Coordinates of C-alpha atoms in Angstrom, one line a residue:
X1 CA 0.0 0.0 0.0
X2 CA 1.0 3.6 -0.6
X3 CA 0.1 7.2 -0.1
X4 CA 0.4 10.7 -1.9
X5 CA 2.8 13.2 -0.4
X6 CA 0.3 16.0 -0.2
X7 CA -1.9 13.8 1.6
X8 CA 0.6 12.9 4.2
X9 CA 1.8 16.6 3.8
X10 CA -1.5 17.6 6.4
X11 CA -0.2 15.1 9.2
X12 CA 3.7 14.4 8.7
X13 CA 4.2 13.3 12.4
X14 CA 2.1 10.3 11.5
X15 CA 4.8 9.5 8.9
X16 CA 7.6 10.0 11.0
X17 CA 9.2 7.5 13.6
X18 CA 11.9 7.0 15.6
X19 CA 14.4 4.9 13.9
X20 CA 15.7 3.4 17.3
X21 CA 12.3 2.7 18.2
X22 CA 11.6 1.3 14.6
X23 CA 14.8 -1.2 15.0
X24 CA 14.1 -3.9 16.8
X25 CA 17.2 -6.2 17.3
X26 CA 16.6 -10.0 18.6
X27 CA 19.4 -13.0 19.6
X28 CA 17.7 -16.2 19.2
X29 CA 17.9 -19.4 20.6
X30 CA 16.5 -23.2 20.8
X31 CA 14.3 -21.3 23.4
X32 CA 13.1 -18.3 21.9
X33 CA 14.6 -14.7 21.1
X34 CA 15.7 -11.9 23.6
X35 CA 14.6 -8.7 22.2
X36 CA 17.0 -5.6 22.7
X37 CA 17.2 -1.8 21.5
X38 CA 19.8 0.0 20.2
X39 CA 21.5 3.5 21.4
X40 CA 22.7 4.7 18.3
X41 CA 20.7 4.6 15.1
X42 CA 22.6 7.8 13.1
X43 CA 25.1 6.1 11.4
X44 CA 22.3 4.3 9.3
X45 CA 19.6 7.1 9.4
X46 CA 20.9 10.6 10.3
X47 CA 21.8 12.3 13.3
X48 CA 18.3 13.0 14.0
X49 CA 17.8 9.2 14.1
X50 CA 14.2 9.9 12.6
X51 CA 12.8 7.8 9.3
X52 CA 10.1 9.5 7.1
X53 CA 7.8 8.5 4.8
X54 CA 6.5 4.8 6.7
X55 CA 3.8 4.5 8.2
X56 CA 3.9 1.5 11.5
X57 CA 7.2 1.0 10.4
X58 CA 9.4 -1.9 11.8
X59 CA 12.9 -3.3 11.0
X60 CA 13.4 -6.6 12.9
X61 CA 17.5 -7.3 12.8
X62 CA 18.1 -11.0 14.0
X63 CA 21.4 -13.0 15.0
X64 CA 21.3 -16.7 16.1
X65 CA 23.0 -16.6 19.4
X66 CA 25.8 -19.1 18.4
X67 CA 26.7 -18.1 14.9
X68 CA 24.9 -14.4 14.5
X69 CA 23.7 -15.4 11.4
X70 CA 21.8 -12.9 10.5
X71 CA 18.0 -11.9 9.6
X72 CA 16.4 -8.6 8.0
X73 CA 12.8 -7.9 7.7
X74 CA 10.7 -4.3 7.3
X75 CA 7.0 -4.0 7.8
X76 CA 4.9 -1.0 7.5
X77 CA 1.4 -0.3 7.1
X78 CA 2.0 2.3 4.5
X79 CA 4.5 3.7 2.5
X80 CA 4.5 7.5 1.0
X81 CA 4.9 7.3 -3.2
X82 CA 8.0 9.9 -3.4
X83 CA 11.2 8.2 -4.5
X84 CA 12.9 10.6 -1.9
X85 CA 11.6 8.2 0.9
X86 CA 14.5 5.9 2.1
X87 CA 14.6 2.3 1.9
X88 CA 15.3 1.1 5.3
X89 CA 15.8 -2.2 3.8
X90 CA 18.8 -0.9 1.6
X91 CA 19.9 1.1 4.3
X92 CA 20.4 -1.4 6.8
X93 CA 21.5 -4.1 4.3
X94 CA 24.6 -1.7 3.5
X95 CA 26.2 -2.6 6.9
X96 CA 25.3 -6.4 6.9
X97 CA 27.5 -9.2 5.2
X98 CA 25.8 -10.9 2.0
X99 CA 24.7 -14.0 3.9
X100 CA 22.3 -12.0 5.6
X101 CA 18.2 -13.2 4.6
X102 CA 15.8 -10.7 4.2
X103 CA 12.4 -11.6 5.1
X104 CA 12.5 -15.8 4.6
X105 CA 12.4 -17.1 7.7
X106 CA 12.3 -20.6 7.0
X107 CA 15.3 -20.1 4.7
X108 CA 17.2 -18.2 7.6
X109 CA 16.2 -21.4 9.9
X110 CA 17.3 -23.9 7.4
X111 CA 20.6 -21.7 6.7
X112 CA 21.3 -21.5 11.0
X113 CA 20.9 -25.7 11.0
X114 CA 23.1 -26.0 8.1
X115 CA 26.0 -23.7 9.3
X116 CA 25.9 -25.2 13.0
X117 CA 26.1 -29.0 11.8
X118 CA 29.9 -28.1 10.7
X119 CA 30.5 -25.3 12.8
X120 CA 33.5 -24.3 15.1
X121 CA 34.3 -21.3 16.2
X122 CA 36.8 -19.9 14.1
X123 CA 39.8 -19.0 16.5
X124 CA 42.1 -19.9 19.3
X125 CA 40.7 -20.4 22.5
X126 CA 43.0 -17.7 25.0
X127 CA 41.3 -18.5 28.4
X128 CA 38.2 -19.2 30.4
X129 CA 36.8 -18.2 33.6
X130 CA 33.6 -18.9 35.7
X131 CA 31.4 -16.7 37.2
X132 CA 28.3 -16.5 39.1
X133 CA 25.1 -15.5 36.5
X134 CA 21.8 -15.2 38.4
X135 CA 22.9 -17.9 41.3
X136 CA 24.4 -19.9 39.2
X137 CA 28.3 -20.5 38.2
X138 CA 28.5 -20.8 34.7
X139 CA 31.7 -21.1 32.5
X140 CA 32.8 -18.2 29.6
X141 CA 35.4 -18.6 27.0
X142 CA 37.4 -16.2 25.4
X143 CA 38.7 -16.5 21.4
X144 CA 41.0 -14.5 19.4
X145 CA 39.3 -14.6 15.9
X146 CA 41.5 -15.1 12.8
X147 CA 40.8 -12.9 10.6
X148 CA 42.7 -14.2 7.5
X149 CA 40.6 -17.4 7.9
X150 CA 37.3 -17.0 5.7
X151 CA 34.9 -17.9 9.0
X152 CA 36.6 -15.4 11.1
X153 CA 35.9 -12.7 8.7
X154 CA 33.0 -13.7 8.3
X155 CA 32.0 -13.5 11.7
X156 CA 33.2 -10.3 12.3
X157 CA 31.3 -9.0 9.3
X158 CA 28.2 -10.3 11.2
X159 CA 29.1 -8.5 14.6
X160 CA 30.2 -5.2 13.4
X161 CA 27.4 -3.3 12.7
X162 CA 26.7 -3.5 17.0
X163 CA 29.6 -1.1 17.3
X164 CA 27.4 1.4 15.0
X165 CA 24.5 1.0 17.3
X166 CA 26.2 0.7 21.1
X167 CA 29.3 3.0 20.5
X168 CA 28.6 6.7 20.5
X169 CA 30.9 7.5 17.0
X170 CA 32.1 4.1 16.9
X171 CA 33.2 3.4 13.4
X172 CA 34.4 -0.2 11.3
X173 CA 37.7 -1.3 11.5
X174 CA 39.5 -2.4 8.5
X175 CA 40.0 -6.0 8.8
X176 CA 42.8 -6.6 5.9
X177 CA 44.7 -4.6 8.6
X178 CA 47.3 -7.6 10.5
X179 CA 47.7 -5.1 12.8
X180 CA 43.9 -5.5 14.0
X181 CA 42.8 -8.2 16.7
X182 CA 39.3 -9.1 17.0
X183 CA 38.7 -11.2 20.8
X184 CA 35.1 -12.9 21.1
X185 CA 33.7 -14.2 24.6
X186 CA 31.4 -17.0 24.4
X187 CA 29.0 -18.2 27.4
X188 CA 30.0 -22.2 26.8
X189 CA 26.9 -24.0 27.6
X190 CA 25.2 -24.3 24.6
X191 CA 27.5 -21.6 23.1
X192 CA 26.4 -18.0 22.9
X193 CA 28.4 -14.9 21.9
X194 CA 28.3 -12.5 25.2
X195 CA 30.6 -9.8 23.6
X196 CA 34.1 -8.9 21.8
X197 CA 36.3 -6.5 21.6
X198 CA 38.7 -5.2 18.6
X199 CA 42.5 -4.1 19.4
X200 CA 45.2 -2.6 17.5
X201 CA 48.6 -3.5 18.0
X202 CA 51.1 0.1 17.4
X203 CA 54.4 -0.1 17.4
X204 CA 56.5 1.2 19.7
X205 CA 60.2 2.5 19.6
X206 CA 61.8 0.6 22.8
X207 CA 65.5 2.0 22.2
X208 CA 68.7 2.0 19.6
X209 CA 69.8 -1.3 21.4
X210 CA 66.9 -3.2 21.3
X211 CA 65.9 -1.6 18.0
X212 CA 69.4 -3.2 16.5
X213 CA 68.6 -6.2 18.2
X214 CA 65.4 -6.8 16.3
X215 CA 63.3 -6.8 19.8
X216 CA 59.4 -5.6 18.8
X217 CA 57.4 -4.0 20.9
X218 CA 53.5 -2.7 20.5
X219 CA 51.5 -1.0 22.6
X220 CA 47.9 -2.4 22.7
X221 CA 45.0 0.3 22.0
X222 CA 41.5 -0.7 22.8
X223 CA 39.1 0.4 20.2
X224 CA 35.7 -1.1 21.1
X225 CA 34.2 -3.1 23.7
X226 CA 30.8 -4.6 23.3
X227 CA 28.6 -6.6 25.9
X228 CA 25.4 -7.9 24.6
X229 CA 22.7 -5.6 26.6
X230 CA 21.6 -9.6 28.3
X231 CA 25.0 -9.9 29.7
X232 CA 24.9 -6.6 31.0
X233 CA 25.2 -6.2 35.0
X234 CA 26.7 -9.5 35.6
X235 CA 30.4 -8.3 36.3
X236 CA 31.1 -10.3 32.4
X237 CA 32.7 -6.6 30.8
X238 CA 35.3 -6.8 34.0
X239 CA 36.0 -10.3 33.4
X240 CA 36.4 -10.1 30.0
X241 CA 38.2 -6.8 30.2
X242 CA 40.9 -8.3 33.8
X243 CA 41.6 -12.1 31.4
X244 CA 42.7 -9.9 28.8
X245 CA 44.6 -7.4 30.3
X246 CA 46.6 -10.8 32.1
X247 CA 47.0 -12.0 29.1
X248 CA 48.7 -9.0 27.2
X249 CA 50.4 -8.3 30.8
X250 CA 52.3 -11.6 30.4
X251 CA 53.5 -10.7 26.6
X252 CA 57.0 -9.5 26.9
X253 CA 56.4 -7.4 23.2
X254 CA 53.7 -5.6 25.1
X255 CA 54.8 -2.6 26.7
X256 CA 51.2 -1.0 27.4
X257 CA 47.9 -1.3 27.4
X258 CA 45.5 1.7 26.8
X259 CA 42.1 2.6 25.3
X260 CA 40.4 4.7 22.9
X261 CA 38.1 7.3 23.8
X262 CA 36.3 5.3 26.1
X263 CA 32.8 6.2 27.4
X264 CA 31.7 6.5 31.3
X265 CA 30.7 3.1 31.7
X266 CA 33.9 1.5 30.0
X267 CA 35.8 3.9 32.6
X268 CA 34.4 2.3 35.7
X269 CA 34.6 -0.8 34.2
X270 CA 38.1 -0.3 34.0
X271 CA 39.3 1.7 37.0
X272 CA 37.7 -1.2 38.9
X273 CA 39.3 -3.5 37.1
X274 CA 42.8 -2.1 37.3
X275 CA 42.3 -1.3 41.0
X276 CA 41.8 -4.8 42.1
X277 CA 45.1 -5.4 39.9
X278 CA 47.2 -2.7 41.6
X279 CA 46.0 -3.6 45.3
X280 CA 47.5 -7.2 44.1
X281 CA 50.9 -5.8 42.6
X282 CA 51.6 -3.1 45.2
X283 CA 51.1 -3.0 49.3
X284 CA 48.4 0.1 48.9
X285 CA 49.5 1.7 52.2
X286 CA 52.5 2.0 50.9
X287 CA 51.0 4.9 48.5
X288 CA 51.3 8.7 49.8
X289 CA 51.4 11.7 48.0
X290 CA 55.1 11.8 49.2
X291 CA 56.0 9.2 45.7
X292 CA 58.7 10.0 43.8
X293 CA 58.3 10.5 40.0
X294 CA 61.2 7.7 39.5
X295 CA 59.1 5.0 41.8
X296 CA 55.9 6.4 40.1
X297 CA 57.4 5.7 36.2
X298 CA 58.9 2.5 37.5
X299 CA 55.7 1.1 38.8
X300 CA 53.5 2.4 36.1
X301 CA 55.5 0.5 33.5
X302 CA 55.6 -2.7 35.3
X303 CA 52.0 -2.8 35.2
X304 CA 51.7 -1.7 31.5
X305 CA 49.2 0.8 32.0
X306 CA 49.1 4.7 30.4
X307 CA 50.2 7.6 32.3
X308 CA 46.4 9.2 32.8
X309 CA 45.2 5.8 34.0
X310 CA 47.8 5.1 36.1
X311 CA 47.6 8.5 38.3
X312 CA 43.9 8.1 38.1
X313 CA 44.1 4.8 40.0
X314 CA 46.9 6.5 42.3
X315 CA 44.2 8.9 43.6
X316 CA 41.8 6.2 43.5
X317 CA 43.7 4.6 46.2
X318 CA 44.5 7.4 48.3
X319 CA 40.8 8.1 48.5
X320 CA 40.1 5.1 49.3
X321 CA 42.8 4.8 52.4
X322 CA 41.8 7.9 53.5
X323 CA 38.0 7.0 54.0
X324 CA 39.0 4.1 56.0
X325 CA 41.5 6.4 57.9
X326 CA 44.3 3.7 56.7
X327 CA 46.5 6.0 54.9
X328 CA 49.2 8.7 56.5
X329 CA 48.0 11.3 54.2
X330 CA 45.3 14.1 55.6
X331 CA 42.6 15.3 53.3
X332 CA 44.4 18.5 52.7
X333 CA 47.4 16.6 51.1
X334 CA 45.3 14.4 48.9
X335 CA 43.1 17.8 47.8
X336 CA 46.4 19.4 46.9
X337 CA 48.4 16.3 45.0
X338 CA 45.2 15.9 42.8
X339 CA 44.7 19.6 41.9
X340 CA 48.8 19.3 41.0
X341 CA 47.7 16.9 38.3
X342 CA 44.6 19.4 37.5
X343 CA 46.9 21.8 36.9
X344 CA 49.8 20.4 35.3
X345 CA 47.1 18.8 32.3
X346 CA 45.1 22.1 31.8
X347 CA 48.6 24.8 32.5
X348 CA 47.8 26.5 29.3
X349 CA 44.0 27.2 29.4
X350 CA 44.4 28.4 33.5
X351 CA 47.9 30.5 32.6
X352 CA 45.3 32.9 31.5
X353 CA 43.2 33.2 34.3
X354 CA 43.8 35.7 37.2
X355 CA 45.3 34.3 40.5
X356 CA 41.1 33.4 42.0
X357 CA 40.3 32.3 38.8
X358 CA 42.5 29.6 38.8
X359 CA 41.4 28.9 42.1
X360 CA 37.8 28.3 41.2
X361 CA 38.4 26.5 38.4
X362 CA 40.9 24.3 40.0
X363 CA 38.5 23.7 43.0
X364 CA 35.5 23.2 40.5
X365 CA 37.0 20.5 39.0
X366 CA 38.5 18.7 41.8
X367 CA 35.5 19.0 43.8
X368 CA 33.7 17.4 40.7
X369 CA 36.5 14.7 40.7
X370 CA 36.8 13.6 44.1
X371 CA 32.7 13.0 43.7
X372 CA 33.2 10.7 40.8
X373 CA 36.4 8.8 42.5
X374 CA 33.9 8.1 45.2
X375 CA 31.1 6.9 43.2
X376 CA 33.7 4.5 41.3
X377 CA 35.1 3.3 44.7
X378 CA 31.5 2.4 45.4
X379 CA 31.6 -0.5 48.0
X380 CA 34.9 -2.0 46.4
X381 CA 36.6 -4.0 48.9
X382 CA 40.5 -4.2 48.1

């Protein structure tokens, strides 16, 4: 069915729908399908995330839990005869791999049966770890993907479009890249993707000697980190996030581990993460604000972690020992080391400010700071 423009001129907002209310995106299973809405629909239809021209429009976007295999369908009541009007269809097809099936289910059934009779998942298993899900202990796996191998492209084809719709500006990584790692965790019972996450591996320059010497050395960037919103709230992201960070910890070519642009909720993650790894690596009384930069450096490259992070967890911990009066150092010192930091990272914004200028500012944002550090700290026992 379709309408005339100038009728649907007289009521457009009956034409108009929100496109991340239109998508609805589904993992299925042998014992149904778990429905879940995106955050980000722009990439695919504008930045006001809006689709004209449809009447009850819905896109249904399905992955089988195992293989995400996906599905596409589009319904709609009524469509608008203007060949302006998107076709969603097209649209969201242009971000899918070619084995997705548009509208057949039966076909898309047939097609999951097929794929799982021969099916392995294509990469190296790197660890596993259990954890408690809902009262009960249930084992996950993690895989490094190969990429080169047809499967393990394919896959990743299938998965990439989630980092359009759960990262804010998240973009596609270009996977003829070698430089490009692609880690998958799978629930293992009846195996189920719970996330991944995609790292790029930068060289770094580690010295004339060692450079002479043919000794490599990256530095490991996070790019994106996806948990399926069902795994969400279960500690999994942590896990996922602490295995990994061992892992690359242990490789003597990795020199650090940091992360790109990541959001508020991928911060806690990680600052909770890394504190439970500092409080095993370093006797936390044993940091004051009296550190020297030399013991700071040393420590900060044992542990592989950037300089921001690495003072963030610093002041993390003094925080901490200081609201269970275990640490030597009074409020007024802590107040003072952080604002140092403040300071010393904005210098050329406040070197224009008047003497009490600076002094709100600097306040402003500590104040703001020490709030957050608290809100992170949480109930964390360390």
């Amino acid at each position: 069915m379709s309408t005339s423009l100038n009728a649907a001129a007289l009521q457009p907002e009956q034409w108009t729908v929100s496109a991340n209310e239109a998508l609805k995106l589904y993992v299925t299973d042998p014992d149904g399908a778990t429905n879940f809405q995106a955050s980000f629909t722009y990439p695919l239809f504008g930045e006001a995330e809006t689709i004209y021209g449809y009447k009850d429009l819905v896109i249904f976007l399905c992955f089988d839990h195992f293989t995400f295999y996906p599905f596409l369908n589009t319904k709609y009541a009524d469509k608008l005869k203007d060949p302006e009007i998107v076709d969603v269809k097209a649209v969201v097809q242009k971000y899918l791999p070619e084995s997705t099936i548009y509208k057949d289910e039966a076909k898309w059934a047939d097609a999951i049966k097929n794929e799982k009779d021969t099916y392995q998942i294509p990469g190296e298993l790197v660890d596993s770890f259990e954890q408690d899900v809902e009262g009960k202990l249930a084992t996950f796996d993690i895989y490094k993907i190969n990429l080169k191998d047809a499967a393990g492209l394919e896959l990743h084809k299938r998965l990439q479009i989630l980092v359009l719709l759960f990262i804010e500006a998240g973009s596609y990584i270009d996977a003829s890249d070698d430089l490009w790692d692609v880690y998958l965790l799978y629930q293992s019972e009846d195996p189920s993707i719970v996330g991944f996450t995609t790292v790029y591996n930068y060289w770094k320059y580690g010295g004339s000697e060692k450079f002479d010497n043919d000794e490599q050395f990256v530095r490991l960037k996070i790019s994106q980190f996806v948990i399926l919103p069902m795994y969400q709230g279960q500690g999994l992201g942590g896990q996922f996030y602490s295995k990994l960070f061992d892992i690359w910890h242990k490789d003597e070519k990795v020199v650090e581990i940091v992360v790109e642009d990541p959001n508020e909720s991928f911060d806690d993650l990680r600052d909770r993460s890394d504190l439970v790894r500092l409080s095993k690596s370093l006797k936390l009384t044993d940091i004051t604000t009296k550190l020297t930069s030399e013991w700071k450096e040393k420590e900060r490259q044992k542990l592989k972690l950037e300089k921001r992070q690495f003072s963030r967890l610093l002041e993390l911990v003094l925080l901490y020992l200081f609201k269970r009066n275990a640490g030597s150092d009074t409020k007024k010192d802590i107040r003072l080391f952080i604002k140092k930091r403040i300071y010393e990272k904005n210098i050329e914004g406040l070197k224009t400010l008047d003497d009490n200028s600076k002094k709100d500012k600097l306040q402003t944002a500590y104040v703001a700071l020490e709030e957050d550090y608290y809100r992170i700290l949480g109930d964390i026992q360390l």
